[in-house]
Short mmCIF file of N, CA, C and O in Angstrom, two decimals:
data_model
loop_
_atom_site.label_atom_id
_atom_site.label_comp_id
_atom_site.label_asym_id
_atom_site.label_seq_id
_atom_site.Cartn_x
_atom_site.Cartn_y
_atom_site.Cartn_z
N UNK G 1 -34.04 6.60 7.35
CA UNK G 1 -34.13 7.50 6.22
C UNK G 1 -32.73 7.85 5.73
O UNK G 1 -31.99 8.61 6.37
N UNK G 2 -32.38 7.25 4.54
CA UNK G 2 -31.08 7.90 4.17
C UNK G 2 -31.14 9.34 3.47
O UNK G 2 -31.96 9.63 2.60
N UNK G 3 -29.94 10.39 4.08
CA UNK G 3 -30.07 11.45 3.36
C UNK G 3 -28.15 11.61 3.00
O UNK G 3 -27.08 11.39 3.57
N UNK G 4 -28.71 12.19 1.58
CA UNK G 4 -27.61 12.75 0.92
C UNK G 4 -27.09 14.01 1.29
O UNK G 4 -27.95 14.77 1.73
N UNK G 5 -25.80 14.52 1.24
CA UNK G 5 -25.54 16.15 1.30
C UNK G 5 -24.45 16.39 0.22
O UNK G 5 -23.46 15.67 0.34
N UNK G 6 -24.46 16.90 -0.38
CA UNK G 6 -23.32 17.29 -1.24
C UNK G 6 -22.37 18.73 -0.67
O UNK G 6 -22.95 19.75 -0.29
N UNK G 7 -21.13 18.63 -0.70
CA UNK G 7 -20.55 19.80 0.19
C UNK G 7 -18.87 20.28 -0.71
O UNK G 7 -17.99 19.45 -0.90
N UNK G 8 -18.78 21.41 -1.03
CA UNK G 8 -17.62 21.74 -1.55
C UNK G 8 -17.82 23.14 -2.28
O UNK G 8 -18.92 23.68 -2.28
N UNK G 9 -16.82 23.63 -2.82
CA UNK G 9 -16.65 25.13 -3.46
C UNK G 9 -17.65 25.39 -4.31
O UNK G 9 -18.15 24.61 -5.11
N UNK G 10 -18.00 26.84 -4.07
CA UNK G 10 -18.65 27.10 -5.33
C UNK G 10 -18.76 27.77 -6.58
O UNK G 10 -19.62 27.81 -7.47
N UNK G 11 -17.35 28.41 -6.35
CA UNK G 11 -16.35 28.51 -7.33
C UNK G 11 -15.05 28.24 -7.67
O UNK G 11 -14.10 28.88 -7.22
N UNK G 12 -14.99 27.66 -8.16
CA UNK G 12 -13.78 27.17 -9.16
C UNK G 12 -12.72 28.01 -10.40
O UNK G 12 -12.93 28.62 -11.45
N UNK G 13 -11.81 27.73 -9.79
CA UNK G 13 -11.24 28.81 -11.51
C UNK G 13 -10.72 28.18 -12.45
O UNK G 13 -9.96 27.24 -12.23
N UNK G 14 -11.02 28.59 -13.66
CA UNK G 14 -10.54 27.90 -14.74
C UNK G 14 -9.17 26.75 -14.81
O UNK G 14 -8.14 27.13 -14.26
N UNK G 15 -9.14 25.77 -15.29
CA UNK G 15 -8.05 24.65 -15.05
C UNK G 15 -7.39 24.14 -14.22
O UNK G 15 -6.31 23.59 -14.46
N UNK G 16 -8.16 24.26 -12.57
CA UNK G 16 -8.04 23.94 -11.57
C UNK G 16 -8.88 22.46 -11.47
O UNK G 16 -9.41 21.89 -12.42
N UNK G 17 -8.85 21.93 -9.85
CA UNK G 17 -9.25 21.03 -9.94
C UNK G 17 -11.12 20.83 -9.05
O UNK G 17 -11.21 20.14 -8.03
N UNK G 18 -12.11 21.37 -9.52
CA UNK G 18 -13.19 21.01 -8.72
C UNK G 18 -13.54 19.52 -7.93
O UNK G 18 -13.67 18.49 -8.60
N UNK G 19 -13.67 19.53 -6.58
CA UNK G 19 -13.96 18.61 -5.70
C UNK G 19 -14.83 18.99 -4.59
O UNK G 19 -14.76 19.93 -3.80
N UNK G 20 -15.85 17.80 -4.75
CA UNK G 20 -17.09 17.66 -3.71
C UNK G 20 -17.65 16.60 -3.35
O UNK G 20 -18.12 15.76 -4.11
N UNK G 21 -17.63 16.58 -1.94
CA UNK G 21 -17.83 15.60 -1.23
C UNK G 21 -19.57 15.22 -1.06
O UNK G 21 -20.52 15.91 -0.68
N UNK G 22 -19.50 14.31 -1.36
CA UNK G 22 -21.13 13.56 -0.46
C UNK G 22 -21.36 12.96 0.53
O UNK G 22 -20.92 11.81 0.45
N UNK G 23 -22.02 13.23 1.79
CA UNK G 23 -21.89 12.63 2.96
C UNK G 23 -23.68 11.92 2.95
O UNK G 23 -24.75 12.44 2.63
N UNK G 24 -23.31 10.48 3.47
CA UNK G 24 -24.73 9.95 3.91
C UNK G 24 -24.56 9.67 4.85
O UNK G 24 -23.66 9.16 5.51
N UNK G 25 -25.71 10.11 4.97
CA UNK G 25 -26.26 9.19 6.69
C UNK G 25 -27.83 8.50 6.53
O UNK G 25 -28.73 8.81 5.75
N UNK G 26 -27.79 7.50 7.54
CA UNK G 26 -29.16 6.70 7.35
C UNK G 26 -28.60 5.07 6.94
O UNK G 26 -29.20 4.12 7.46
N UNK G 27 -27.53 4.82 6.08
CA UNK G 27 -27.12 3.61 5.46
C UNK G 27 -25.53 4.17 4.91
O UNK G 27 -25.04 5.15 4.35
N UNK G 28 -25.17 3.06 5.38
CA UNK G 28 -23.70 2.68 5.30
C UNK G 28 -23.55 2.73 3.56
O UNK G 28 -24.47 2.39 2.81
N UNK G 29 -22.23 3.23 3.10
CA UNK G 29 -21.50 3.54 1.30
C UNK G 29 -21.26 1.69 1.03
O UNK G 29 -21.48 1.08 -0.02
N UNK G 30 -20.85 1.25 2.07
CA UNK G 30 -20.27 -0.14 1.91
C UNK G 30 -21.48 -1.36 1.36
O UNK G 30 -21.37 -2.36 0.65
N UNK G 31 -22.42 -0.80 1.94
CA UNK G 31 -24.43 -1.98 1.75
C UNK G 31 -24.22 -2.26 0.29
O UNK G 31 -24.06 -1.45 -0.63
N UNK G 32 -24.26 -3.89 0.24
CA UNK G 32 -24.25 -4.30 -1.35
C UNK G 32 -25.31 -4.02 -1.64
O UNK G 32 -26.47 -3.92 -1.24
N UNK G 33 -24.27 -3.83 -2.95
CA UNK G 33 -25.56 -3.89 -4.52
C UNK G 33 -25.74 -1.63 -4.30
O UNK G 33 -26.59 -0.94 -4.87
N UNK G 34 -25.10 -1.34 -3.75
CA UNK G 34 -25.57 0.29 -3.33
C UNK G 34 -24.30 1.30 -4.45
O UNK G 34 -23.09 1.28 -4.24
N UNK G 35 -24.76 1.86 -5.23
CA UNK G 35 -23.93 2.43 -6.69
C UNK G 35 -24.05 4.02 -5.86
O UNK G 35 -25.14 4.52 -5.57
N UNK G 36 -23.08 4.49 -5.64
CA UNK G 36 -23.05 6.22 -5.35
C UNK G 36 -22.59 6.88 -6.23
O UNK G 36 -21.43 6.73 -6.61
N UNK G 37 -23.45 7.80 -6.75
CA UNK G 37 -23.27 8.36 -8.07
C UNK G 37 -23.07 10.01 -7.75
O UNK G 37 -23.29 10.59 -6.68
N UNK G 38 -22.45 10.71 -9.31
CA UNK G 38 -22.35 11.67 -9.15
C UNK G 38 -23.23 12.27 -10.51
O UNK G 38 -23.23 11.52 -11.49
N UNK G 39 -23.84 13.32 -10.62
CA UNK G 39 -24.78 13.46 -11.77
C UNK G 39 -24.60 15.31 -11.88
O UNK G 39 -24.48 16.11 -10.95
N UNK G 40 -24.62 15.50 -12.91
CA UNK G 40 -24.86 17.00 -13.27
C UNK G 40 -25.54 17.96 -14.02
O UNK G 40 -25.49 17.90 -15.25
N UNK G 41 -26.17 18.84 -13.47
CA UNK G 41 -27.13 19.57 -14.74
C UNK G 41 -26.71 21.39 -15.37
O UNK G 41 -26.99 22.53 -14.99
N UNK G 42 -26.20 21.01 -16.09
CA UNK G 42 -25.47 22.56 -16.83
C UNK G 42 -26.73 23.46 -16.79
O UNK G 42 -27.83 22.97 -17.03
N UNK G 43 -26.56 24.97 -16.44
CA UNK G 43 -27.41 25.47 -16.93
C UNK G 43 -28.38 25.64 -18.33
O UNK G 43 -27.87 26.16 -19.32
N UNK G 44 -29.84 25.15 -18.34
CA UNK G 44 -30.76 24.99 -19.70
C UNK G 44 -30.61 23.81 -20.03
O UNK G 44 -31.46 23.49 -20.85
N UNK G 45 -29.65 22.69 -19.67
CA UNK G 45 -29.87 21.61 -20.34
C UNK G 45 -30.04 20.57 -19.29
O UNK G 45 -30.29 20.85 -18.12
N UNK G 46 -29.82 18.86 -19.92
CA UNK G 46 -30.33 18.08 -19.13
C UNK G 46 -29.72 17.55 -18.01
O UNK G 46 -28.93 18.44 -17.72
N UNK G 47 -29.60 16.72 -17.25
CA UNK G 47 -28.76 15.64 -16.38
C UNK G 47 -28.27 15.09 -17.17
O UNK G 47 -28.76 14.70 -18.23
N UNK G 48 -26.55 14.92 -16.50
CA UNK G 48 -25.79 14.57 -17.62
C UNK G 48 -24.81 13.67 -15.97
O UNK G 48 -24.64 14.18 -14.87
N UNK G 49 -24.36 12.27 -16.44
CA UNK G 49 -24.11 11.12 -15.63
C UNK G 49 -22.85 11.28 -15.48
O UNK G 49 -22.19 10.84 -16.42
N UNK G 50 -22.07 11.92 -14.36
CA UNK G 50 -20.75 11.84 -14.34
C UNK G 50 -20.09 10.18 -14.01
O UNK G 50 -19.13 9.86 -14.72
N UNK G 51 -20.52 9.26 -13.09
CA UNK G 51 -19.76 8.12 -12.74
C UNK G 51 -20.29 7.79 -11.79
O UNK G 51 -21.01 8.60 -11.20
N UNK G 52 -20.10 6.15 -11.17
CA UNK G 52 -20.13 5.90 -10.12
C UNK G 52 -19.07 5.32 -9.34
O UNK G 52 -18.17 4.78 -9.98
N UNK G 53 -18.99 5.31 -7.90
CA UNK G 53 -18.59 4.52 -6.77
C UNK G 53 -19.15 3.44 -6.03
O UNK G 53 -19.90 3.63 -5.08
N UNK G 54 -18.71 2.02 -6.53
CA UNK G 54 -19.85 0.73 -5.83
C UNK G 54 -19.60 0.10 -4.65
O UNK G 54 -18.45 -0.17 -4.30
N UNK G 55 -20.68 -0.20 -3.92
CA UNK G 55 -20.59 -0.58 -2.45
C UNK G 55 -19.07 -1.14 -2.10
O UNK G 55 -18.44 -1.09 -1.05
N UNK G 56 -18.75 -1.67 -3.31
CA UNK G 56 -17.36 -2.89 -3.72
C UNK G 56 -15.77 -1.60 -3.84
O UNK G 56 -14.60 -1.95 -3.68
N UNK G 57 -16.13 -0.53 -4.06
CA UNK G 57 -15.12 1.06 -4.17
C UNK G 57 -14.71 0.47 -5.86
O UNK G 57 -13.63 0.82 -6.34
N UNK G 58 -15.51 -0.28 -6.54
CA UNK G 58 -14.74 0.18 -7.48
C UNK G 58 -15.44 1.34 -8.13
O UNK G 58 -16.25 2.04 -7.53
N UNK G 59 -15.00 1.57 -9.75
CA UNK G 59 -15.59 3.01 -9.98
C UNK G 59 -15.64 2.87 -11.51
O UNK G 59 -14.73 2.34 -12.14
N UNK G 60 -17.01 3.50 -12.22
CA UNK G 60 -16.88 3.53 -13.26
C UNK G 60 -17.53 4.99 -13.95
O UNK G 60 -18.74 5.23 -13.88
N UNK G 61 -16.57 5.89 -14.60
CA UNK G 61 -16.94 6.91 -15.37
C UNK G 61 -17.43 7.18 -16.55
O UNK G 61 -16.97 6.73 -17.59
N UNK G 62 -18.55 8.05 -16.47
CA UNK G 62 -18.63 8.85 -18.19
C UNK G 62 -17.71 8.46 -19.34
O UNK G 62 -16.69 8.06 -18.78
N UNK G 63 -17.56 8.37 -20.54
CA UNK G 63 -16.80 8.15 -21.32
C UNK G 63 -16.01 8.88 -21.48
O UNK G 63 -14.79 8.72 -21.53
N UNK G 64 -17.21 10.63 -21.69
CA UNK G 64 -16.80 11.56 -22.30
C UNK G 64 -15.78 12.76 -21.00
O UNK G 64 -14.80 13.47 -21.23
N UNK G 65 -16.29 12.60 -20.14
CA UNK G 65 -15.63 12.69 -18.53
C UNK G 65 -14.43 11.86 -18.24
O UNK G 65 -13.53 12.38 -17.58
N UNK G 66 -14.36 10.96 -18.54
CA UNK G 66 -13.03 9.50 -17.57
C UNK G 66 -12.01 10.30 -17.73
O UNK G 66 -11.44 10.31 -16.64
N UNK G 67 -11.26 11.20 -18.70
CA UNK G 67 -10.01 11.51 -18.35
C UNK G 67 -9.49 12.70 -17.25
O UNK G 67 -8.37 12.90 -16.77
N UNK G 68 -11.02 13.56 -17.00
CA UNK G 68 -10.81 14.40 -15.96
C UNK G 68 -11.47 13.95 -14.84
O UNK G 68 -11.66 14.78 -13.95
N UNK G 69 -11.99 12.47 -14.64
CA UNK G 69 -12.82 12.53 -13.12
C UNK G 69 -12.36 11.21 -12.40
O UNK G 69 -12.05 10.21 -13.04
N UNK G 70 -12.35 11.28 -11.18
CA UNK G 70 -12.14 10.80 -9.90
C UNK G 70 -12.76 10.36 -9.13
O UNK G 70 -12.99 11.35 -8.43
N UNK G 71 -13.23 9.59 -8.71
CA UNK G 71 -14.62 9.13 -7.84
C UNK G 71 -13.82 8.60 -6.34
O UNK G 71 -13.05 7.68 -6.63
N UNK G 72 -13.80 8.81 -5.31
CA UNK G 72 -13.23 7.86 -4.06
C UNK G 72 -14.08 8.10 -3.38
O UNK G 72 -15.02 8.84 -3.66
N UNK G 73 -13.83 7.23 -1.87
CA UNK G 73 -14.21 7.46 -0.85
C UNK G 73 -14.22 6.98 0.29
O UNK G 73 -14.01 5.77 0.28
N UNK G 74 -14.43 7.53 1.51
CA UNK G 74 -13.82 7.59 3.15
C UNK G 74 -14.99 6.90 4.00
O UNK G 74 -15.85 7.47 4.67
N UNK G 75 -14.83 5.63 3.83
CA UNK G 75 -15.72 4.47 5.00
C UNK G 75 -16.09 4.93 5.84
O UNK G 75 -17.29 4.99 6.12
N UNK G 76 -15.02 5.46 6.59
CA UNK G 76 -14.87 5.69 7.96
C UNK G 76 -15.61 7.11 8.59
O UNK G 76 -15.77 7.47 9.75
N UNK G 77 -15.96 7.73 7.35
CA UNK G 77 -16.89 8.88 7.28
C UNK G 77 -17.73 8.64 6.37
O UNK G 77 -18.44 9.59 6.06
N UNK G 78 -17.90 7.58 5.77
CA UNK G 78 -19.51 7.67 5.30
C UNK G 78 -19.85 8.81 3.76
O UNK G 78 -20.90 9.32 3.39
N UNK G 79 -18.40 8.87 3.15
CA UNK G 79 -18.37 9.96 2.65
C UNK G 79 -17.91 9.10 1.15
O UNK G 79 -17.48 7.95 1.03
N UNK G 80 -18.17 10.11 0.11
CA UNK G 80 -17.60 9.76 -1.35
C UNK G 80 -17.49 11.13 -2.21
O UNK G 80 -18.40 11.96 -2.20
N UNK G 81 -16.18 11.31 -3.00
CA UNK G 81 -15.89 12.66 -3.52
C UNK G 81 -15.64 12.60 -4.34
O UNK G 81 -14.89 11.73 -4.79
N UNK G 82 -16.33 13.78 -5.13
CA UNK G 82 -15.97 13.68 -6.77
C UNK G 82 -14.56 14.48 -7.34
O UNK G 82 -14.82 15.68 -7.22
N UNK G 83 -13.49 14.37 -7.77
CA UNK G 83 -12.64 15.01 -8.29
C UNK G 83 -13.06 14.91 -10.25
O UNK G 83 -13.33 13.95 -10.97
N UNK G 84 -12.88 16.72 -10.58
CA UNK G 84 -12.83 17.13 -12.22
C UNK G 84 -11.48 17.66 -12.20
O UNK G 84 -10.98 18.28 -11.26
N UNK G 85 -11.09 17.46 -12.98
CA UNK G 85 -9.72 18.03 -13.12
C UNK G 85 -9.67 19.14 -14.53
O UNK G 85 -10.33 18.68 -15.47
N UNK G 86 -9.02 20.46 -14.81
CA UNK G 86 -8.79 20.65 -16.05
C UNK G 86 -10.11 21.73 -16.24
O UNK G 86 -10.59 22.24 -17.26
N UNK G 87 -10.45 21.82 -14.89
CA UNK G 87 -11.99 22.24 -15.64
C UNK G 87 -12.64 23.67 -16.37
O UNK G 87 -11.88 24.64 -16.28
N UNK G 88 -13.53 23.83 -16.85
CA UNK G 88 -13.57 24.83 -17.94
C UNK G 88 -15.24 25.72 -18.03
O UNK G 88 -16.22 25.13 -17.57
N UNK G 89 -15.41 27.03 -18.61
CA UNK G 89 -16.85 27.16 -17.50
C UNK G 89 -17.77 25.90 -18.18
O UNK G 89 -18.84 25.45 -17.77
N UNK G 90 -16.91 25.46 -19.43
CA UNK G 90 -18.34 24.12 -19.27
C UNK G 90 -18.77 23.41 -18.59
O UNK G 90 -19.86 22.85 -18.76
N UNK G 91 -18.04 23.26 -17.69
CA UNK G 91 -18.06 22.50 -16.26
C UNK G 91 -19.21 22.68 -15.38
O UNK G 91 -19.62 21.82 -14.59
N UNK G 92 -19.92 24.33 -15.62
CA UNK G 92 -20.65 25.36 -14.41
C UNK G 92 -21.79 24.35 -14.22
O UNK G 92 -22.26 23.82 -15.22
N UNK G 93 -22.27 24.03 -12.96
CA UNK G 93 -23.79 22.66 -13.20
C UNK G 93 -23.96 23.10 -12.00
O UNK G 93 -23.31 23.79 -11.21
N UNK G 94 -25.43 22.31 -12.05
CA UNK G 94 -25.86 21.69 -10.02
C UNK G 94 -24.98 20.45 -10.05
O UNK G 94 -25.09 19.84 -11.12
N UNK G 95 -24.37 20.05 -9.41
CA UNK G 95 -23.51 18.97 -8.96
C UNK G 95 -24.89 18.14 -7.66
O UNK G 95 -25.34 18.53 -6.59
N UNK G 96 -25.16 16.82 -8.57
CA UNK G 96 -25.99 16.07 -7.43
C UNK G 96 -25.23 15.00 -7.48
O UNK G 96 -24.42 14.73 -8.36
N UNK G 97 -25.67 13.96 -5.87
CA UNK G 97 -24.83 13.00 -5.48
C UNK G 97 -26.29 11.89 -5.34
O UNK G 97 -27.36 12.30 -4.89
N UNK G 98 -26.11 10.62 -5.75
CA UNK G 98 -27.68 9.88 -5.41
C UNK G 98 -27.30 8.39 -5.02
O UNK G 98 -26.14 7.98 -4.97
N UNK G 99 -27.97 7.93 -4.85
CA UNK G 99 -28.04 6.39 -4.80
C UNK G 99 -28.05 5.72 -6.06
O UNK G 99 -27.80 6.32 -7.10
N UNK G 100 -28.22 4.99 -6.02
CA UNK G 100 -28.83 3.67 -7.21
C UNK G 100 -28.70 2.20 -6.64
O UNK G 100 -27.59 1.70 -6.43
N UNK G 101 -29.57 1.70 -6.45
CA UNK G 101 -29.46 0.02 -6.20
C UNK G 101 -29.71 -0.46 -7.30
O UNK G 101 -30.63 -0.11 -8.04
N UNK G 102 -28.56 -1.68 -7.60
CA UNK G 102 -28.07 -2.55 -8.31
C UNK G 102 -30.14 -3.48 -8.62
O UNK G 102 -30.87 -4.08 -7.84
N UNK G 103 -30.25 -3.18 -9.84
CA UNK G 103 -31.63 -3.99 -10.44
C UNK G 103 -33.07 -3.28 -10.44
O UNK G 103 -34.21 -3.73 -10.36
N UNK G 104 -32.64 -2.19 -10.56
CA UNK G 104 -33.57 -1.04 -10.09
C UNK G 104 -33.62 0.22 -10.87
O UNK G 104 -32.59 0.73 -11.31
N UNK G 105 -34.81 0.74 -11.03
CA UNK G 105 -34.65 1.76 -12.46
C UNK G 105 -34.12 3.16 -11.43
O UNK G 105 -34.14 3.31 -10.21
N UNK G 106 -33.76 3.90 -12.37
CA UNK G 106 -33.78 5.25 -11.08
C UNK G 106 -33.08 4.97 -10.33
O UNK G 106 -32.65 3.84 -10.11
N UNK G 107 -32.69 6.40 -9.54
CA UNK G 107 -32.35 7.11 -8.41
C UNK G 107 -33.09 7.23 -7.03
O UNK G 107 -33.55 8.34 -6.76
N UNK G 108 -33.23 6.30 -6.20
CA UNK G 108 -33.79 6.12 -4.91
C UNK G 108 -33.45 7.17 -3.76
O UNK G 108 -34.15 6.97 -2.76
N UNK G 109 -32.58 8.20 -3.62
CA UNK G 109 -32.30 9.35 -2.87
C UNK G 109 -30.87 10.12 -3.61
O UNK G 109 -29.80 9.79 -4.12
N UNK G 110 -31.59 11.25 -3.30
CA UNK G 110 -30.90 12.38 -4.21
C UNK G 110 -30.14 13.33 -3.11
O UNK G 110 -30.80 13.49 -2.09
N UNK G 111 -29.06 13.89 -3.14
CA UNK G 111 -29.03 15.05 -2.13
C UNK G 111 -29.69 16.28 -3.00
O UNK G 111 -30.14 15.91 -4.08
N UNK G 112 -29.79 17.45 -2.76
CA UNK G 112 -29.92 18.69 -2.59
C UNK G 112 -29.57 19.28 -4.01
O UNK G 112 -30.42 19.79 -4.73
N UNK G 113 -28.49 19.19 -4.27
CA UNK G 113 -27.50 19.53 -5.69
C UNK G 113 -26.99 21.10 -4.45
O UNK G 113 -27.48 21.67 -3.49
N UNK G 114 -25.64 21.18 -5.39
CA UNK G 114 -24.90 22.22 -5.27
C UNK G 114 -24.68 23.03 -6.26
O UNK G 114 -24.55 22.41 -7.31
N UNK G 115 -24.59 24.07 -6.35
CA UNK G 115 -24.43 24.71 -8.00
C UNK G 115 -22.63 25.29 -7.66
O UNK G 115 -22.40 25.99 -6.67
N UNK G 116 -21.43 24.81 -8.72
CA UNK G 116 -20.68 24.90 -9.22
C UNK G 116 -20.34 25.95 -10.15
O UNK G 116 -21.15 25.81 -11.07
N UNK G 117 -19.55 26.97 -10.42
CA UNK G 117 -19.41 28.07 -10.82
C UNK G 117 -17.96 28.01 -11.66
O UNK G 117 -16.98 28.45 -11.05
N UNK G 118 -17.78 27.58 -12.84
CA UNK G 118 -16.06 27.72 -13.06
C UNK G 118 -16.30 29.20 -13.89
O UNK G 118 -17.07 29.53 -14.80
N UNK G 119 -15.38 29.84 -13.18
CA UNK G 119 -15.12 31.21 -13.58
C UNK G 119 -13.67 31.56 -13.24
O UNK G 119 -13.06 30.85 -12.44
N UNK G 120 -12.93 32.96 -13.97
CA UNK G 120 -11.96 33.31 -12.90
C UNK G 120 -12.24 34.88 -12.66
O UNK G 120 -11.59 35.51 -11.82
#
């Protein structure tokens, strides 16, 4: 059973840098064809697709996101972290971390979400 956890601050202050980690367990970050994503939902509105990290570490972002976000991550812990940079209370969301396999509609495991707070 793979499970997601999403783990990091839950407040942030204005034009700082928000970062949060996702830890799996159950299946290895490295398993081809396996996309680790980062996804967000602002308060009242929808899921909105920050980027991914591919089994391969490369990484591809949001359009409207790419100049403040960061995607990496730590093999050796099983881990992948999102860096926002710059950030603003538009930023404030549940921060979720999920899967996606490569040929496949959807999100196959979700963590939890974290809720994110930019305030000062």
């Amino acid at each position: 059973q793979v499970q997601l956890q999403e783990s990091g601050p839950g407040l942030v202050k204005p034009s700082q840098t928000l970062s949060l980690t996702c830890t799996v367990s159950g299946g290895s970050i490295t398993t081809n064809n396996y996309y680790w994503t980062w996804i967000r939902q602002p308060p009242g509105k929808g899921l909105e697709w920050i980027g991914y990290i591919a089994y391969s570490g490369s990484t591809y972002y949001s359009p409207s996101l790419k100049s403040r976000t960061s995607i990496s991550r730590d093999t050796s812990k099983n881990q992948f972290t999102l860096q926002l940079s710059s950030v603003t209370p538009e930023d404030t969301a549940v921060y979720y971390c999920a899967r996606w396999v490569a040929g496949t509609e959807g999100y196959d495991y979700w963590g939890q979400g974290t809720q994110v707070t930019v305030s000062s």
